[in-house]
Structure formats: C-alpha cells, structure tokens
PDB file of C-alpha atoms and ligand atoms in Angstrom:
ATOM      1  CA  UNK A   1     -54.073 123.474  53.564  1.00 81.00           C
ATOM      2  CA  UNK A   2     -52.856 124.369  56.727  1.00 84.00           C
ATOM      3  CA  UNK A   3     -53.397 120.462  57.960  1.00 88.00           C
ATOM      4  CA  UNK A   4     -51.068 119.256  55.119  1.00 93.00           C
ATOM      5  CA  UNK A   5     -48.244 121.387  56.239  1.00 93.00           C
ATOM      6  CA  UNK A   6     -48.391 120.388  59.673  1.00 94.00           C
ATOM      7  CA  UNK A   7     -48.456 117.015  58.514  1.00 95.00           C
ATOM      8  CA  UNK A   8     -45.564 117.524  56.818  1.00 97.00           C
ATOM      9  CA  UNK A   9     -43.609 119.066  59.218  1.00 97.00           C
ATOM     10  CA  UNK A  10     -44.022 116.093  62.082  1.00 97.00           C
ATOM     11  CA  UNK A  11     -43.734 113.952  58.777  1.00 97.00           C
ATOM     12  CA  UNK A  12     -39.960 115.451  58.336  1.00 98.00           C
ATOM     13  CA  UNK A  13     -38.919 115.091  61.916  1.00 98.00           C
ATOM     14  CA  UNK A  14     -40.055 111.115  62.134  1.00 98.00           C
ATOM     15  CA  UNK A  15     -38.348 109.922  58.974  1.00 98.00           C
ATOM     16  CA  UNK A  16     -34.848 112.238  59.734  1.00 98.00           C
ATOM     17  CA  UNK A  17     -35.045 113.108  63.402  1.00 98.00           C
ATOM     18  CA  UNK A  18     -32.642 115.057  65.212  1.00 97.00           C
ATOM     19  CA  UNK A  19     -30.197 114.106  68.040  1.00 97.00           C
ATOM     20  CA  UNK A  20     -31.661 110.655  67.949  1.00 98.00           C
ATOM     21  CA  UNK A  21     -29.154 108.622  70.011  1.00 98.00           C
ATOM     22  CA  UNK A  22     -27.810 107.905  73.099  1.00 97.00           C
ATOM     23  CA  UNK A  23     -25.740 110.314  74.949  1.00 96.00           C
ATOM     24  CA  UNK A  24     -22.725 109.596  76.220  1.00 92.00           C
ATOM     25  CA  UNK A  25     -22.401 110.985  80.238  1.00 91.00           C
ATOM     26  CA  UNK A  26     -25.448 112.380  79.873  1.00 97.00           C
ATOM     27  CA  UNK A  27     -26.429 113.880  83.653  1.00 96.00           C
ATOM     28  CA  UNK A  28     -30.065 113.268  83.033  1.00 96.00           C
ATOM     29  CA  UNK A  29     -31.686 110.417  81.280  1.00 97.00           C
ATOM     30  CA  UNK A  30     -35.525 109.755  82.232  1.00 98.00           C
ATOM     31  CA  UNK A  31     -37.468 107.113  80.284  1.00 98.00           C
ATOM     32  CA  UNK A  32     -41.286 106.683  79.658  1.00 98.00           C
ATOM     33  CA  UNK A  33     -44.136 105.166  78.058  1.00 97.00           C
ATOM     34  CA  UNK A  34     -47.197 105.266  77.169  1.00 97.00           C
ATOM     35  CA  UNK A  35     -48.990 102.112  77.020  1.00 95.00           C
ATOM     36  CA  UNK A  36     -52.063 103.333  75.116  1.00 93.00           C
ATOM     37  CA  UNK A  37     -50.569 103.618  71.958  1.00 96.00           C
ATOM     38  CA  UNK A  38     -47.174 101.619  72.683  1.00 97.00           C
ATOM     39  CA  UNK A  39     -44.898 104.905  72.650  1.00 98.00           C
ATOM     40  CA  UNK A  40     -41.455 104.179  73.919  1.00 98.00           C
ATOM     41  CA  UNK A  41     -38.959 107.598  74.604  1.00 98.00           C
ATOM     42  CA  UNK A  42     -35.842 107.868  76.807  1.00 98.00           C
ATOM     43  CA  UNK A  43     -35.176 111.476  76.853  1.00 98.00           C
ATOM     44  CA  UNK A  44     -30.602 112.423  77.344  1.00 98.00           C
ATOM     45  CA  UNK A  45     -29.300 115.865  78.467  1.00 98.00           C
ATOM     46  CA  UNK A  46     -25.781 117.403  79.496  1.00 97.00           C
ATOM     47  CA  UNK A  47     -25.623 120.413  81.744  1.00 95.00           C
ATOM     48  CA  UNK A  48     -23.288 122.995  82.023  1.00 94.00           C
ATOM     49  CA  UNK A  49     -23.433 125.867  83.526  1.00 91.00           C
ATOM     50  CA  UNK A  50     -27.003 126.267  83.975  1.00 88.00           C
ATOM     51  CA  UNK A  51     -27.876 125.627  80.443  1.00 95.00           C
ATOM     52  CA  UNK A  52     -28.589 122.599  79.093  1.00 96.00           C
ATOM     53  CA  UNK A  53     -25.756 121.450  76.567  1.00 97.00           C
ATOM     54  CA  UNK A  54     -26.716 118.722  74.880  1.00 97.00           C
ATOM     55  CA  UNK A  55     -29.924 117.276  74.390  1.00 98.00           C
ATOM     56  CA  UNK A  56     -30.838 113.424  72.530  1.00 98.00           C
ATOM     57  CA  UNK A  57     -33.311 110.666  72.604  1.00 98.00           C
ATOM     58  CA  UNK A  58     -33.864 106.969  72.036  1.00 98.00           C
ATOM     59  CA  UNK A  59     -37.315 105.806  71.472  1.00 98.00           C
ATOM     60  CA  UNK A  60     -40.385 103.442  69.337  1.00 98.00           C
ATOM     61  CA  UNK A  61     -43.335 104.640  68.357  1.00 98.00           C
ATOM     62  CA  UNK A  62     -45.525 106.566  66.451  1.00 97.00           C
ATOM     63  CA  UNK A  63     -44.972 109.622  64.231  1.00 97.00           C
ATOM     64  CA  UNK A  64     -46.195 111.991  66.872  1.00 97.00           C
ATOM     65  CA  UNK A  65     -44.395 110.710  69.812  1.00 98.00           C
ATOM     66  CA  UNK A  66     -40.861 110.550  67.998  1.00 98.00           C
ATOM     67  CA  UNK A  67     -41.423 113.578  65.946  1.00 98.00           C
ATOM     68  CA  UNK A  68     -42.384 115.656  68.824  1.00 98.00           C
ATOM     69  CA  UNK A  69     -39.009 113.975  70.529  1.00 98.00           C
ATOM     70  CA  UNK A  70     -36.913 115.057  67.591  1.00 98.00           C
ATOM     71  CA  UNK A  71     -38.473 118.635  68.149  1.00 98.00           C
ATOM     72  CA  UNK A  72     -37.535 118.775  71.743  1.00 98.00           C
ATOM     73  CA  UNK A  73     -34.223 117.580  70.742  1.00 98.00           C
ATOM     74  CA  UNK A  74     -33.376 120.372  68.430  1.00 98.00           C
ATOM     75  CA  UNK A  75     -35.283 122.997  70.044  1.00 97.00           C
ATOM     76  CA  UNK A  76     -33.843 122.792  73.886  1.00 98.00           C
ATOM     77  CA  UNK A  77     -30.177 122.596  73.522  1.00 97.00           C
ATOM     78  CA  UNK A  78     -27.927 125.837  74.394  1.00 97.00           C
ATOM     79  CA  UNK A  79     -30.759 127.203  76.288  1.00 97.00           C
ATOM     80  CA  UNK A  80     -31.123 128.126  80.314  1.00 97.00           C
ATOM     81  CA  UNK A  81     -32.537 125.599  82.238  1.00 95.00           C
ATOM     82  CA  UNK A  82     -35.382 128.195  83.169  1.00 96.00           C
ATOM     83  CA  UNK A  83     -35.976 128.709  79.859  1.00 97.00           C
ATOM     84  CA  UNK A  84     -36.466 124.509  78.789  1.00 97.00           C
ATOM     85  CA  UNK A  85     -39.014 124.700  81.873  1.00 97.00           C
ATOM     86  CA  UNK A  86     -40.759 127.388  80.362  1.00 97.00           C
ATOM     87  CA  UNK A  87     -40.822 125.873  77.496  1.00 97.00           C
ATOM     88  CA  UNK A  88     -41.592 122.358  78.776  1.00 98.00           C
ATOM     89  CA  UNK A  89     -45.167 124.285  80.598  1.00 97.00           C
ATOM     90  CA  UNK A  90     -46.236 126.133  77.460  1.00 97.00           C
ATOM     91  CA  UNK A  91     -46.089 123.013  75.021  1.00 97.00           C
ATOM     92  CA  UNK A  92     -48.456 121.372  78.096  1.00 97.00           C
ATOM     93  CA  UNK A  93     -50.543 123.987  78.016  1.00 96.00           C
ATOM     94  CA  UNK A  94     -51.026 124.044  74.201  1.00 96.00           C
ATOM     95  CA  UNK A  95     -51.272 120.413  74.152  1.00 96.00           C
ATOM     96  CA  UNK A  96     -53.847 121.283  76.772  1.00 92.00           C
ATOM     97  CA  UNK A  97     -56.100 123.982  75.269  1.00 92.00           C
ATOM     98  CA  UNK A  98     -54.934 126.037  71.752  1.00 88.00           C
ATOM     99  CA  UNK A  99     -52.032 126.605  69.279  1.00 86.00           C
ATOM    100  CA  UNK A 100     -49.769 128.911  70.183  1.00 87.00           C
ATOM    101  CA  UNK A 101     -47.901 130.853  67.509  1.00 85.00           C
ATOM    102  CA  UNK A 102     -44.673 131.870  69.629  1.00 89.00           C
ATOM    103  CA  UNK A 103     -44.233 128.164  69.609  1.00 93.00           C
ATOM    104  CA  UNK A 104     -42.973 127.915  66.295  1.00 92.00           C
ATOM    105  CA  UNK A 105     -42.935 124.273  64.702  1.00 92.00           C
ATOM    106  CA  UNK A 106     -44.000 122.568  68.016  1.00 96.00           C
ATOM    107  CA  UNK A 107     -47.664 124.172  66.517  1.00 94.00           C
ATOM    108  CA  UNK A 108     -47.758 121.627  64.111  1.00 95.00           C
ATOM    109  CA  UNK A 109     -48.001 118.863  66.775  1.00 96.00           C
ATOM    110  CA  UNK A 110     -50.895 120.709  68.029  1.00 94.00           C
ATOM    111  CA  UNK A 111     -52.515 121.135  64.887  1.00 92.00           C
ATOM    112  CA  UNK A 112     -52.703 116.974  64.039  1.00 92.00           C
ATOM    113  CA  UNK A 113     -53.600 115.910  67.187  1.00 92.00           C
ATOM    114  CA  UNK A 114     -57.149 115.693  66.739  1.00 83.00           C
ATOM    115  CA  UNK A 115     -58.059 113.492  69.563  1.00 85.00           C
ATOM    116  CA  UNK A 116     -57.559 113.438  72.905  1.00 86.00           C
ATOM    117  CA  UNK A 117     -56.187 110.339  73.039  1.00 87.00           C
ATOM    118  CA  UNK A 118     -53.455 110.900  70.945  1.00 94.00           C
ATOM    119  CA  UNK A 119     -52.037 113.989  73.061  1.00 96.00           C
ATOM    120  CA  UNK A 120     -50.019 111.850  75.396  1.00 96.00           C
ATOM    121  CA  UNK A 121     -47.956 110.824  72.490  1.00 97.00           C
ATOM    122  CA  UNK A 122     -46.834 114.678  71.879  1.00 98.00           C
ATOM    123  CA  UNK A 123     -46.097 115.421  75.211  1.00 98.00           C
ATOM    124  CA  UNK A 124     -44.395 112.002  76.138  1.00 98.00           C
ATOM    125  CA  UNK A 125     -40.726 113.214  75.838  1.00 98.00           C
ATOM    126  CA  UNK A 126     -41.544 116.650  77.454  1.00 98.00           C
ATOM    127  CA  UNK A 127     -42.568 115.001  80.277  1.00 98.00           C
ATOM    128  CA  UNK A 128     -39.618 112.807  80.672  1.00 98.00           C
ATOM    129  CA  UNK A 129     -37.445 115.616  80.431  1.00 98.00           C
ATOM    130  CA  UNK A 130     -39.477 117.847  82.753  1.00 98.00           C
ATOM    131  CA  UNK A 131     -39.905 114.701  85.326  1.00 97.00           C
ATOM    132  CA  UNK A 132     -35.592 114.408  84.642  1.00 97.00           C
ATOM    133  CA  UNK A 133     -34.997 118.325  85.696  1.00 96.00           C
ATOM    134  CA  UNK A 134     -36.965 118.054  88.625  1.00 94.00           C
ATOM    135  CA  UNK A 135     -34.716 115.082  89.734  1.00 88.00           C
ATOM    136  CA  UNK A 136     -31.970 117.216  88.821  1.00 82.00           C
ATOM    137  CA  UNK A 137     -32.452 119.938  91.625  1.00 70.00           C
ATOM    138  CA  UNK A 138     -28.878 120.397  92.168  1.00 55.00           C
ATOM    139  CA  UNK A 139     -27.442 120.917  89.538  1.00 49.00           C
TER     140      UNK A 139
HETATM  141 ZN1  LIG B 201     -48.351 107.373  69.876  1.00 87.96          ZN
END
C-alpha cells in the first residue's frame, strides 16, 4: 500500500530527523506555531552567496509538523535562494490541491494528510522559512 509507505517515510524523518538543532550565526531564524494542534518549529539558515548554506530546526510537535521540518532541512541546503522559493510555493500548492511527483519525498506528506485540518502542520516550517527570506531582502 501506497499509504503505508508514506507513512513510513514521515515515520523515518520524526524518529531520526535531519539538521535538528540550533544553528550557530544563523542569518535567518523565524519561529511559528500553530495553536490548533500545538506545533512548535523555529526554522535556522546561513547564506552565502546567494544560496542558502546551511539549513536546521528546533521544534515540538506532531509527526507531520517535525517530519515535514526534517524534510525541509535536508532538502533546501546548497541550493539558490530562487530555487528554496520555488520550492517553498510548490509544496503550498500541493499541500493546497494534489501530489506532485517532481516533489520527491515531500509527496508523502501530501499523501497522509487526510484532513484539512492537519495541513497547517506540513506546511508550518515552510512558512517560517518563506516568512524568514522575505525578511531577508538584502541579502
Ligand atoms: Zn500537528
């Protein structure tokens, strides 16, 4: 089953999640909640040169918010920034509407969401790190 993978997949990235941790002179670091389900993230980033360098998070929660925190945190680093915010857009979108293929594992956060409720726990770290760029104009 389809389901069971996906499960297993979000399952992996909440018990032995990637980049979880505070970084050090980070030059971005945006926290939020969500209060409907008692998600906590704080979303880190380095910059350098246009790409972002290093990407980590903090964060409480459930399985889909830190899994899908751990996934941001593997996925985004060493890319351009205009890549992350195309990224950041067509993981909102999905979230939004249908699975998307080209988006690899992030699919599987899609695919066990099954009510609406639940979707601001996948996006939660995607939007701190999209609301952290755009107070990094700058740089
Ligand atoms: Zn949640």
């Amino acid at each position: 089953m389809i389901q069971d993978f996906y499960k297993e997949i979000v399952l992996d990235h909440y018990q032995r999640p990637r980049n979880r941790g505070k970084l050090e002179n980070a030059d971005l670091e945006e926290h939020l909640n969500n209060p409907l389900c008692g998600d906590e993230v704080t979303v880190y980033a380095s910059l350098r040169d246009g790409n972002l360098d290093e990407v980590a998070f903090t964060g409480r929660g459930c399985s889909i918010s830190q899994a899908s925190a751990s996934m941001l945190a593997e996925r985004l680093p060493g890319k351009s920034r205009e890549e992350v915010e195309k990224e950041i857009e067509a993981f909102l979108e999905m979230m939004r509407t249908e699975e998307r293929e080209d988006l690899g594992d992030l699919a599987a956060l899609k695919g066990i969401v099954q009510t609406p409720n639940r979707i601001r726990c996948a996006t939660l770290a995607w939007d701190a790190l999209k609301r952290g760029l755009e107070g990094k104009t700058n740089t």
